[in-house]
CSV table of C-alpha atoms in Angstrom, one decimal:
chain,number,residue,atom,x,y,z
A,1,MET,CA,-38.2,-115.7,-68.2
A,2,VAL,CA,-37.8,-111.9,-68.5
A,3,HIS,CA,-35.9,-110.1,-65.8
A,4,ILE,CA,-36.5,-106.4,-65.3
A,5,ARG,CA,-34.4,-104.3,-62.9
A,6,PHE,CA,-35.5,-100.9,-61.8
A,7,LEU,CA,-32.3,-98.8,-61.8
A,8,GLY,CA,-34.1,-95.5,-61.6
A,9,ALA,CA,-37.5,-93.7,-61.5
A,10,ALA,CA,-38.7,-96.2,-58.8
A,11,ARG,CA,-40.6,-94.4,-56.1
A,12,THR,CA,-39.0,-91.2,-57.4
A,13,VAL,CA,-39.5,-89.0,-60.5
A,14,THR,CA,-36.0,-88.9,-61.9
A,15,GLY,CA,-33.3,-91.2,-63.2
A,16,SER,CA,-35.4,-93.4,-65.5
A,17,LYS,CA,-33.4,-96.5,-66.3
A,18,PHE,CA,-34.8,-100.0,-66.7
A,19,HIS,CA,-32.7,-103.1,-67.4
A,20,VAL,CA,-34.5,-105.8,-69.4
A,21,SER,CA,-32.8,-109.2,-69.9
A,22,VAL,CA,-33.9,-112.5,-71.4
A,23,GLY,CA,-31.3,-115.2,-71.4
A,24,ASP,CA,-27.9,-113.6,-72.3
A,25,PHE,CA,-29.5,-110.7,-74.2
A,26,ALA,CA,-30.1,-107.4,-72.4
A,27,VAL,CA,-31.4,-103.9,-73.3
A,28,MET,CA,-32.1,-100.8,-71.3
A,29,VAL,CA,-35.1,-98.6,-71.6
A,30,ASP,CA,-34.0,-95.0,-71.0
A,31,CYS,CA,-30.8,-93.9,-69.4
A,32,GLY,CA,-31.5,-90.9,-67.2
A,33,MET,CA,-29.7,-89.2,-64.4
A,34,PHE,CA,-31.1,-88.6,-60.9
A,35,GLN,CA,-31.9,-85.0,-59.9
A,36,GLY,CA,-33.2,-83.4,-56.7
A,37,LEU,CA,-32.5,-85.1,-53.4
A,38,LYS,CA,-28.9,-85.4,-52.4
A,39,GLU,CA,-29.2,-89.2,-51.8
A,40,LEU,CA,-30.5,-89.6,-55.3
A,41,ARG,CA,-27.9,-87.4,-56.9
A,42,GLU,CA,-25.2,-89.4,-55.2
A,43,GLN,CA,-26.5,-92.5,-57.0
A,44,ASN,CA,-25.4,-91.0,-60.3
A,45,TRP,CA,-21.7,-91.5,-59.2
A,46,ARG,CA,-22.1,-95.2,-58.4
A,47,PRO,CA,-21.6,-97.9,-61.1
A,48,LEU,CA,-24.8,-99.6,-62.2
A,49,SER,CA,-25.6,-102.9,-60.5
A,50,VAL,CA,-25.9,-104.7,-63.9
A,51,ASP,CA,-23.5,-106.0,-66.5
A,52,VAL,CA,-23.2,-102.9,-68.6
A,53,PRO,CA,-20.9,-104.4,-71.4
A,54,ALA,CA,-23.7,-107.0,-72.0
A,55,VAL,CA,-26.3,-104.4,-72.8
A,56,SER,CA,-26.8,-104.5,-76.6
A,57,TYR,CA,-29.2,-101.5,-76.9
A,58,ILE,CA,-30.4,-98.5,-75.0
A,59,LEU,CA,-34.0,-97.6,-76.1
A,60,LEU,CA,-35.0,-94.0,-75.5
A,61,THR,CA,-38.6,-92.8,-75.0
A,62,HIS,CA,-37.6,-89.1,-75.3
A,63,GLY,CA,-34.8,-86.6,-74.8
A,64,HIS,CA,-35.2,-85.2,-71.3
A,65,LEU,CA,-32.2,-85.2,-69.0
A,66,ASP,CA,-33.8,-87.6,-66.5
A,67,HIS,CA,-34.2,-90.1,-69.4
A,68,VAL,CA,-30.9,-89.6,-71.3
A,69,GLY,CA,-28.5,-87.8,-68.9
A,70,TYR,CA,-26.6,-90.9,-67.8
A,71,LEU,CA,-25.6,-92.0,-71.4
A,72,PRO,CA,-22.0,-90.7,-71.3
A,73,ARG,CA,-21.4,-92.6,-68.0
A,74,MET,CA,-22.4,-95.9,-69.7
A,75,LEU,CA,-19.3,-95.7,-71.9
A,76,LYS,CA,-17.1,-95.5,-68.8
A,77,GLN,CA,-18.7,-98.7,-67.6
A,78,GLY,CA,-18.0,-100.6,-70.9
A,79,PHE,CA,-21.2,-100.0,-73.0
A,80,LYS,CA,-20.5,-101.0,-76.6
A,81,GLY,CA,-24.0,-101.2,-78.0
A,82,ARG,CA,-26.3,-98.9,-79.9
A,83,VAL,CA,-28.7,-96.1,-78.7
A,84,LEU,CA,-32.1,-96.1,-80.5
A,85,GLY,CA,-34.7,-93.4,-80.6
A,86,THR,CA,-36.8,-91.3,-82.9
A,87,ALA,CA,-34.9,-88.8,-85.0
A,88,PRO,CA,-36.2,-85.7,-83.1
A,89,THR,CA,-35.4,-87.5,-79.8
A,90,LEU,CA,-31.8,-88.1,-80.8
A,91,ALA,CA,-31.5,-84.5,-82.1
A,92,ILE,CA,-32.8,-83.2,-78.7
A,93,THR,CA,-30.6,-85.7,-76.8
A,94,ARG,CA,-27.5,-84.4,-78.6
A,95,ILE,CA,-28.4,-80.8,-77.6
A,96,ILE,CA,-29.1,-81.7,-74.0
A,97,LEU,CA,-26.0,-83.8,-73.5
A,98,ARG,CA,-23.7,-81.1,-75.0
A,99,ASP,CA,-25.3,-78.5,-72.8
A,100,SER,CA,-25.3,-80.7,-69.7
A,101,ALA,CA,-21.6,-81.6,-70.3
A,102,LYS,CA,-20.6,-77.9,-70.6
A,103,ILE,CA,-22.5,-77.1,-67.4
A,104,HIS,CA,-20.8,-80.0,-65.5
A,105,GLU,CA,-17.4,-78.8,-66.7
A,106,GLU,CA,-18.1,-75.1,-65.8
A,107,GLU,CA,-19.5,-76.0,-62.4
A,108,ALA,CA,-16.5,-78.2,-61.6
A,109,GLU,CA,-14.2,-75.4,-62.7
A,110,LYS,CA,-16.1,-72.8,-60.6
A,111,ALA,CA,-16.2,-75.1,-57.5
A,112,ASN,CA,-12.4,-75.7,-57.8
A,113,LYS,CA,-11.7,-72.0,-58.2
A,114,GLU,CA,-14.0,-70.8,-55.4
A,115,GLY,CA,-13.4,-73.8,-53.1
A,116,TYR,CA,-17.0,-74.6,-52.1
A,117,SER,CA,-16.9,-78.3,-53.1
A,118,LYS,CA,-16.2,-81.0,-50.6
A,119,HIS,CA,-14.4,-82.9,-53.3
A,120,HIS,CA,-10.8,-82.0,-54.2
A,121,PRO,CA,-10.7,-81.6,-57.0
A,122,ALA,CA,-14.3,-81.4,-58.0
A,123,LEU,CA,-14.8,-83.4,-61.2
A,124,PRO,CA,-17.5,-83.0,-63.9
A,125,PHE,CA,-20.1,-85.7,-64.0
A,126,TYR,CA,-19.0,-86.1,-67.6
A,127,THR,CA,-17.1,-84.1,-70.2
A,128,LEU,CA,-18.1,-82.7,-73.6
A,129,GLU,CA,-15.7,-85.3,-75.1
A,130,GLU,CA,-17.5,-88.1,-73.3
A,131,ALA,CA,-20.9,-86.8,-74.4
A,132,GLU,CA,-19.7,-86.6,-78.1
A,133,ALA,CA,-18.4,-90.2,-77.9
A,134,VAL,CA,-21.7,-91.7,-76.9
A,135,MET,CA,-23.5,-89.8,-79.7
A,136,GLU,CA,-21.5,-91.9,-82.2
A,137,ARG,CA,-23.7,-94.8,-81.1
A,138,PHE,CA,-27.0,-93.2,-82.0
A,139,ASP,CA,-29.3,-94.7,-84.6
A,140,SER,CA,-32.8,-93.3,-85.4
A,141,VAL,CA,-35.9,-95.4,-85.8
A,142,PRO,CA,-39.3,-94.8,-87.5
A,143,LEU,CA,-42.6,-94.6,-85.7
A,144,ASP,CA,-44.9,-97.6,-85.5
A,145,GLU,CA,-42.6,-100.1,-87.2
A,146,TRP,CA,-41.3,-103.2,-85.4
A,147,GLN,CA,-37.5,-103.4,-85.1
A,148,GLU,CA,-36.0,-106.8,-84.6
A,149,LEU,CA,-33.3,-106.7,-81.9
A,150,HIS,CA,-32.7,-110.4,-81.2
A,151,ASP,CA,-34.3,-113.8,-81.5
A,152,ASP,CA,-37.9,-113.4,-80.5
A,153,VAL,CA,-37.3,-109.8,-79.3
A,154,ALA,CA,-38.6,-106.7,-81.2
A,155,VAL,CA,-39.5,-103.1,-80.3
A,156,LYS,CA,-41.8,-100.4,-81.6
A,157,TRP,CA,-42.0,-96.7,-80.8
A,158,THR,CA,-45.4,-94.8,-80.9
A,159,TYR,CA,-46.1,-91.1,-80.7
A,160,ASN,CA,-46.9,-89.9,-77.1
A,161,GLY,CA,-47.0,-86.1,-77.0
A,162,HIS,CA,-45.1,-84.7,-74.0
A,163,ILE,CA,-42.2,-83.2,-75.9
A,164,LEU,CA,-40.9,-83.2,-79.5
A,165,GLY,CA,-40.0,-86.8,-80.5
A,166,ALA,CA,-41.5,-88.4,-77.4
A,167,THR,CA,-42.9,-91.9,-77.6
A,168,TYR,CA,-44.0,-94.9,-75.6
A,169,LEU,CA,-42.4,-98.1,-76.6
A,170,ILE,CA,-43.5,-101.8,-76.8
A,171,LEU,CA,-41.0,-104.5,-76.3
A,172,LYS,CA,-42.3,-107.8,-77.7
A,173,ILE,CA,-40.6,-110.8,-76.1
A,174,GLY,CA,-41.7,-114.3,-76.7
A,175,GLY,CA,-45.1,-113.1,-78.0
A,176,LYS,CA,-45.9,-110.9,-74.9
A,177,GLN,CA,-45.9,-107.1,-75.0
A,178,TYR,CA,-44.1,-105.1,-72.4
A,179,VAL,CA,-45.3,-101.5,-72.7
A,180,PHE,CA,-43.1,-98.7,-71.3
A,181,SER,CA,-45.1,-95.5,-71.2
A,182,GLY,CA,-42.2,-93.0,-71.1
A,183,ASP,CA,-43.7,-89.6,-70.1
A,184,ILE,CA,-47.3,-89.2,-71.4
A,185,GLY,CA,-48.3,-85.9,-72.9
A,186,ARG,CA,-51.6,-84.1,-72.6
A,187,PRO,CA,-54.6,-83.8,-75.0
A,188,ASP,CA,-55.2,-80.4,-76.6
A,189,ASP,CA,-51.6,-79.3,-76.2
A,190,LEU,CA,-50.7,-76.0,-77.8
A,191,LEU,CA,-47.6,-77.4,-79.5
A,192,LEU,CA,-48.1,-81.1,-80.0
A,193,ARG,CA,-50.7,-83.6,-81.2
A,194,ASP,CA,-52.7,-85.7,-78.8
A,195,PRO,CA,-50.8,-88.7,-77.4
A,196,GLU,CA,-51.7,-92.1,-79.0
A,197,TYR,CA,-52.9,-94.9,-76.8
A,198,PRO,CA,-51.7,-98.5,-76.5
A,199,LYS,CA,-54.1,-101.3,-77.5
A,200,TRP,CA,-52.5,-104.2,-75.7
A,201,ALA,CA,-50.2,-104.6,-72.8
A,202,ASP,CA,-49.3,-107.9,-71.1
A,203,TYR,CA,-47.1,-105.9,-68.7
A,204,LEU,CA,-47.2,-102.2,-68.3
A,205,PHE,CA,-44.6,-99.8,-66.9
A,206,MET,CA,-46.3,-96.5,-66.5
A,207,GLU,CA,-45.3,-93.0,-65.4
A,208,SER,CA,-47.2,-91.5,-62.4
A,209,THR,CA,-45.8,-88.0,-62.1
A,210,TYR,CA,-49.3,-86.5,-61.5
A,211,GLY,CA,-51.0,-89.7,-60.5
A,212,ASP,CA,-52.7,-88.2,-57.4
A,213,ARG,CA,-54.1,-85.0,-58.8
A,214,THR,CA,-55.6,-83.2,-61.8
A,215,HIS,CA,-54.2,-80.0,-63.3
A,216,PRO,CA,-56.1,-77.0,-62.1
A,217,GLU,CA,-58.2,-74.9,-64.4
A,218,GLU,CA,-56.0,-71.8,-64.7
A,219,ASP,CA,-56.2,-68.8,-66.9
A,220,VAL,CA,-52.5,-68.8,-68.1
A,221,GLU,CA,-52.9,-65.8,-70.4
A,222,ASN,CA,-54.4,-63.6,-67.8
A,223,THR,CA,-51.8,-64.6,-65.3
A,224,LEU,CA,-49.0,-63.7,-67.7
A,225,ILE,CA,-50.8,-60.4,-68.6
A,226,THR,CA,-51.1,-59.5,-64.9
A,227,LEU,CA,-47.5,-60.4,-64.1
A,228,ALA,CA,-46.2,-58.4,-67.0
A,229,GLN,CA,-48.2,-55.4,-66.0
A,230,GLU,CA,-47.0,-55.7,-62.4
A,231,THR,CA,-43.4,-56.1,-63.5
A,232,ILE,CA,-43.6,-52.9,-65.4
A,233,ARG,CA,-45.3,-51.0,-62.6
A,234,GLU,CA,-42.7,-52.2,-60.0
A,235,ARG,CA,-39.8,-51.8,-62.5
A,236,GLY,CA,-38.8,-55.3,-61.7
A,237,THR,CA,-38.0,-58.6,-63.3
A,238,LEU,CA,-40.3,-61.5,-64.1
A,239,LEU,CA,-38.1,-64.6,-64.0
A,240,ILE,CA,-39.5,-67.8,-65.6
A,241,PRO,CA,-37.3,-70.9,-65.1
A,242,SER,CA,-38.1,-73.2,-67.9
A,243,PHE,CA,-37.3,-76.6,-69.3
A,244,ALA,CA,-35.5,-76.1,-72.6
A,245,VAL,CA,-37.6,-78.6,-74.6
A,246,GLU,CA,-41.3,-77.9,-75.3
A,247,ARG,CA,-42.0,-75.6,-72.2
A,248,LEU,CA,-39.7,-72.8,-73.4
A,249,GLN,CA,-41.1,-72.9,-76.9
A,250,MET,CA,-44.7,-72.9,-75.5
A,251,LEU,CA,-43.9,-69.9,-73.3
A,252,MET,CA,-42.4,-68.1,-76.3
A,253,LEU,CA,-45.5,-68.8,-78.4
A,254,ILE,CA,-48.0,-67.7,-75.7
A,255,LEU,CA,-46.1,-64.5,-75.0
A,256,TRP,CA,-45.7,-63.7,-78.7
A,257,ARG,CA,-49.4,-64.2,-79.4
A,258,LEU,CA,-50.4,-62.0,-76.4
A,259,TYR,CA,-48.1,-59.2,-77.7
A,260,GLN,CA,-49.5,-59.7,-81.2
A,261,LYS,CA,-53.1,-59.2,-79.8
A,262,ASN,CA,-52.0,-56.1,-77.8
A,263,ARG,CA,-52.8,-57.9,-74.6
A,264,ILE,CA,-49.3,-57.4,-73.1
A,265,PRO,CA,-47.2,-54.2,-73.6
A,266,GLY,CA,-43.9,-54.2,-75.4
A,267,ILE,CA,-41.9,-55.3,-72.3
A,268,PRO,CA,-38.5,-56.6,-73.3
A,269,ILE,CA,-38.4,-60.4,-73.3
A,270,PHE,CA,-35.1,-62.3,-73.0
A,271,ILE,CA,-34.7,-66.0,-73.8
A,272,ASP,CA,-31.6,-67.1,-72.0
A,273,SER,CA,-31.3,-70.8,-72.7
A,274,PRO,CA,-28.8,-71.7,-75.4
A,275,MET,CA,-30.1,-75.2,-75.2
A,276,GLY,CA,-33.7,-74.0,-75.7
A,277,THR,CA,-32.6,-71.8,-78.7
A,278,ASP,CA,-30.9,-74.9,-80.2
A,279,VAL,CA,-34.1,-76.9,-79.7
A,280,LEU,CA,-35.9,-74.3,-81.8
A,281,SER,CA,-33.8,-75.5,-84.8
A,282,VAL,CA,-35.2,-79.1,-84.1
A,283,PHE,CA,-38.7,-77.6,-84.3
A,284,ARG,CA,-37.8,-76.1,-87.7
A,285,GLU,CA,-36.4,-79.4,-88.9
A,286,TYR,CA,-39.2,-81.7,-87.7
A,287,LYS,CA,-42.4,-79.7,-88.6
A,288,ALA,CA,-44.6,-82.8,-88.9
A,289,TRP,CA,-44.1,-83.5,-85.2
A,290,HIS,CA,-45.7,-80.2,-83.8
A,291,ARG,CA,-48.4,-77.6,-84.4
A,292,ILE,CA,-46.5,-74.3,-84.5
A,293,PRO,CA,-46.9,-72.5,-87.8
A,294,ASP,CA,-43.6,-71.6,-89.4
A,295,ALA,CA,-44.6,-67.9,-89.5
A,296,ASP,CA,-45.2,-67.9,-85.7
A,297,LEU,CA,-41.9,-69.7,-85.1
A,298,LYS,CA,-40.0,-67.1,-87.0
A,299,ALA,CA,-41.9,-64.1,-85.7
A,300,MET,CA,-41.6,-65.0,-82.0
A,301,CYS,CA,-37.8,-65.4,-82.4
A,302,ARG,CA,-37.5,-62.0,-84.1
A,303,HIS,CA,-39.6,-60.4,-81.3
A,304,MET,CA,-37.6,-61.7,-78.4
A,305,THR,CA,-33.9,-61.3,-77.6
A,306,LEU,CA,-32.2,-64.7,-77.8
A,307,VAL,CA,-29.3,-64.6,-75.3
A,308,SER,CA,-26.3,-66.7,-76.4
A,309,SER,CA,-23.1,-65.8,-74.5
A,310,TYR,CA,-22.7,-65.7,-70.8
A,311,ARG,CA,-21.4,-62.1,-71.2
A,312,ASP,CA,-24.9,-61.3,-72.6
A,313,THR,CA,-26.5,-62.9,-69.5
A,314,TRP,CA,-24.7,-60.3,-67.4
A,315,LYS,CA,-25.8,-57.5,-69.8
A,316,THR,CA,-29.4,-58.7,-69.4
A,317,ILE,CA,-29.0,-58.7,-65.6
A,318,ASP,CA,-27.6,-55.1,-65.7
A,319,ASP,CA,-30.3,-53.9,-68.1
A,320,PRO,CA,-32.3,-51.5,-65.8
A,321,ARG,CA,-35.6,-51.8,-67.7
A,322,PRO,CA,-38.5,-53.9,-66.4
A,323,LYS,CA,-38.2,-57.2,-68.3
A,324,ILE,CA,-39.3,-60.8,-68.6
A,325,VAL,CA,-36.5,-63.4,-68.6
A,326,VAL,CA,-37.1,-67.1,-69.5
A,327,ALA,CA,-34.1,-69.2,-68.7
A,328,GLY,CA,-33.1,-72.8,-67.9
A,329,SER,CA,-33.3,-74.9,-66.0
A,330,GLY,CA,-36.9,-75.6,-65.1
A,331,MET,CA,-36.4,-76.9,-61.6
A,332,LEU,CA,-33.5,-74.5,-60.8
A,333,SER,CA,-31.1,-77.4,-60.5
A,334,GLY,CA,-28.6,-75.7,-62.8
A,335,GLY,CA,-28.2,-73.5,-65.9
A,336,ARG,CA,-28.2,-69.7,-66.3
A,337,ILE,CA,-31.3,-69.1,-64.2
A,338,LEU,CA,-29.1,-69.5,-61.1
A,339,THR,CA,-27.0,-66.5,-62.1
A,340,TYR,CA,-30.2,-64.4,-62.4
A,341,LEU,CA,-31.3,-65.6,-59.0
A,342,THR,CA,-28.0,-64.5,-57.3
A,343,ARG,CA,-28.9,-61.0,-58.4
A,344,THR,CA,-32.6,-60.9,-58.1
A,345,LEU,CA,-33.8,-63.4,-55.4
A,346,GLU,CA,-33.3,-60.9,-52.6
A,347,LYS,CA,-35.3,-58.1,-54.4
A,348,LYS,CA,-39.0,-57.6,-53.6
A,349,ASN,CA,-39.7,-56.4,-57.2
A,350,THR,CA,-38.7,-59.8,-58.6
A,351,THR,CA,-41.4,-62.4,-59.4
A,352,ILE,CA,-40.4,-66.0,-60.0
A,353,LEU,CA,-43.0,-67.9,-62.1
A,354,LEU,CA,-42.6,-71.7,-61.8
A,355,VAL,CA,-44.3,-73.4,-64.8
A,356,GLY,CA,-43.5,-77.1,-64.5
A,357,TYR,CA,-43.0,-80.0,-62.1
A,358,GLN,CA,-40.6,-79.4,-59.3
A,359,ALA,CA,-39.0,-82.6,-58.0
A,360,GLU,CA,-38.2,-83.2,-54.3
A,361,GLY,CA,-34.9,-81.7,-53.3
A,362,THR,CA,-34.7,-79.2,-56.1
A,363,ARG,CA,-34.4,-75.4,-55.6
A,364,GLY,CA,-37.7,-75.1,-57.4
A,365,ARG,CA,-39.5,-77.3,-54.9
A,366,LYS,CA,-37.9,-75.4,-52.0
A,367,LEU,CA,-39.2,-72.1,-53.4
A,368,LEU,CA,-42.6,-73.7,-54.0
A,369,ASP,CA,-42.7,-75.0,-50.4
A,370,GLY,CA,-41.9,-71.5,-49.1
A,371,GLU,CA,-38.4,-71.9,-47.9
A,372,GLY,CA,-36.9,-68.6,-46.9
A,373,ARG,CA,-33.2,-69.3,-47.8
A,374,ILE,CA,-31.8,-70.9,-51.0
A,375,ARG,CA,-28.2,-72.1,-51.5
A,376,ILE,CA,-26.7,-71.2,-54.9
A,377,PHE,CA,-23.0,-71.8,-55.8
A,378,GLY,CA,-22.1,-72.4,-52.1
A,379,LYS,CA,-23.8,-69.2,-50.8
A,380,GLU,CA,-27.1,-68.7,-49.0
A,381,TYR,CA,-29.6,-66.1,-50.4
A,382,ASP,CA,-32.7,-64.8,-48.6
A,383,VAL,CA,-35.9,-65.3,-50.6
A,384,GLU,CA,-37.5,-61.8,-51.0
A,385,ALA,CA,-38.9,-62.4,-54.4
A,386,ARG,CA,-42.6,-63.4,-54.9
A,387,VAL,CA,-43.1,-67.0,-56.1
A,388,VAL,CA,-46.0,-67.9,-58.4
A,389,HIS,CA,-46.8,-71.4,-59.7
A,390,LEU,CA,-48.7,-72.4,-62.9
A,391,GLU,CA,-49.4,-76.1,-62.9
A,392,SER,CA,-51.5,-76.2,-66.0
A,393,LEU,CA,-48.6,-75.7,-68.3
A,394,SER,CA,-47.2,-79.1,-67.4
A,395,ALA,CA,-46.3,-81.4,-70.3
A,396,HIS,CA,-47.3,-84.4,-68.1
A,397,ALA,CA,-50.7,-86.0,-68.2
A,398,ASP,CA,-52.6,-85.6,-64.9
A,399,ARG,CA,-54.5,-88.3,-63.0
A,400,ASN,CA,-57.6,-88.3,-65.2
A,401,GLU,CA,-55.6,-88.1,-68.4
A,402,LEU,CA,-53.4,-91.0,-67.3
A,403,LEU,CA,-56.5,-93.1,-66.6
A,404,THR,CA,-57.9,-92.2,-70.0
A,405,TRP,CA,-54.6,-93.3,-71.6
A,406,LEU,CA,-55.2,-96.7,-70.2
A,407,GLY,CA,-58.8,-96.9,-71.5
A,408,ASN,CA,-58.0,-98.3,-75.0
A,409,ILE,CA,-56.1,-101.3,-73.7
A,410,ARG,CA,-58.3,-104.3,-74.8
A,411,ASN,CA,-56.9,-106.9,-72.5
A,412,ILE,CA,-56.3,-107.1,-68.7
A,413,PRO,CA,-52.5,-106.6,-68.1
A,414,GLU,CA,-51.0,-109.3,-65.9
A,415,LYS,CA,-49.3,-106.6,-63.9
A,416,VAL,CA,-49.0,-102.8,-64.0
A,417,PHE,CA,-45.8,-101.3,-62.5
A,418,LEU,CA,-46.0,-97.6,-61.6
A,419,ILE,CA,-42.8,-95.7,-62.1
A,420,HIS,CA,-41.6,-92.1,-62.4
A,421,GLY,CA,-43.6,-90.7,-59.5
A,422,GLU,CA,-43.2,-89.7,-55.9
A,423,GLN,CA,-44.8,-92.0,-53.3
A,424,ALA,CA,-48.1,-90.1,-52.9
A,425,ALA,CA,-48.6,-89.8,-56.7
A,426,MET,CA,-48.0,-93.5,-57.2
A,427,GLU,CA,-50.4,-94.5,-54.5
A,428,GLY,CA,-53.0,-92.2,-55.8
A,429,LEU,CA,-52.8,-93.6,-59.3
A,430,LYS,CA,-52.6,-97.2,-58.0
A,431,ALA,CA,-55.9,-96.6,-56.2
A,432,GLY,CA,-57.5,-95.0,-59.3
A,433,ILE,CA,-56.4,-98.0,-61.6
A,434,GLU,CA,-57.6,-100.6,-59.1
A,435,GLU,CA,-61.0,-98.8,-58.7
A,436,GLU,CA,-61.6,-98.1,-62.4
A,437,TYR,CA,-60.1,-101.2,-64.0
A,438,GLY,CA,-59.5,-103.7,-61.3
A,439,TRP,CA,-56.0,-104.4,-62.5
A,440,SER,CA,-53.1,-105.7,-60.4
A,441,VAL,CA,-50.8,-102.7,-59.6
A,442,ILE,CA,-47.3,-102.8,-58.2
A,443,LEU,CA,-45.0,-100.1,-56.8
A,444,PRO,CA,-41.5,-101.3,-57.4
A,445,SER,CA,-38.5,-100.2,-55.4
A,446,LEU,CA,-35.2,-98.8,-56.5
A,447,GLU,CA,-32.8,-101.7,-57.5
A,448,GLU,CA,-35.6,-104.3,-57.3
A,449,THR,CA,-35.7,-107.0,-59.9
A,450,VAL,CA,-38.9,-108.7,-61.1
A,451,SER,CA,-39.0,-111.9,-63.1
A,452,LEU,CA,-41.9,-112.3,-65.6
A,453,VAL,CA,-43.0,-115.2,-67.7
């Protein structure tokens, strides 16, 4: 009997954590933190409802915060095992955890100094020291090779697109295969190879982020050209909140190639994401994992201003020239983009270009939904800036691409569990799978445990 407890990403997009136990042996698949809605974020502060010291391994599908951001908290709860993932996933996870820890520390310090937190004192979710401690437990694994974890328990990681290092993984327990999709990438991606497909799944745990819709056909280049021209004409700022991994590098490449082809003018471009800049070094190290030619990687970095210090963030804000600023975080849940917003959100010559998924409860979703006031660092700001959305730059497969990903599975899975999606997305994908394949599909709830034979 295999018991699986859904500790996150159940009827929500964030907080991916799945506890898998057989007998007295236990692992976790992913270890992410919740983002977005307050009631979800509050879950981050509660101890997990499982025996953490009994977890022998944490198996990572990829390095995004909603899949790895809870790792330092595991140590506080007694985790003594190992964290396994591909080499680029672990490299990205190190960058993300360090950056996240610094942000947690800075925000706690700012909240205490300015007195806008309800907690006295406000504490960081975890510290840099705690992040460094969990990294000592990292072990890299190769692609497509079974790793024995325990008696009759093995695991294998397979390339899945999405971001650098991302995989789906197969847990083989007692001869049955439990497939965890992680986040599934898109075909014909500018940066990455097409995702590979599973051939067999007795039980499938599948993301459903865009399960109810397809990505629109958008002319990304022409949109960027138009926005750059309008920004120059209005002497304003084009702000692009961006995820530091994959999306930021994709934007840099697109903007560089447009400039190279004389399709956008020489408008100053600032990349203000220390984490994203660090991720560029991972792209340089793991060239076999992506498609960016080395010459383009170097040229686009030379062409743009890579902002490092927070002092340079303020210099960029004070720069009177029309400009493009790409900064983290992608859902406006933290990072330096918030500082830019405090100075530009109430200006009509600011354009905010949203280029990724915006989870419920995040500032990005509120802007997308047309809210007129946004709260940042304890203060309310009127939204005078124009908000534009480009969905087609998403690193997540859409409904049709998710259904295609299932197409090479040769057997009929006993059960398909849809995870990592909001209610409408899960229900949409459930209907699509039942109609196209006739498989049994379940939408698990947060903290639910299923027992499988």
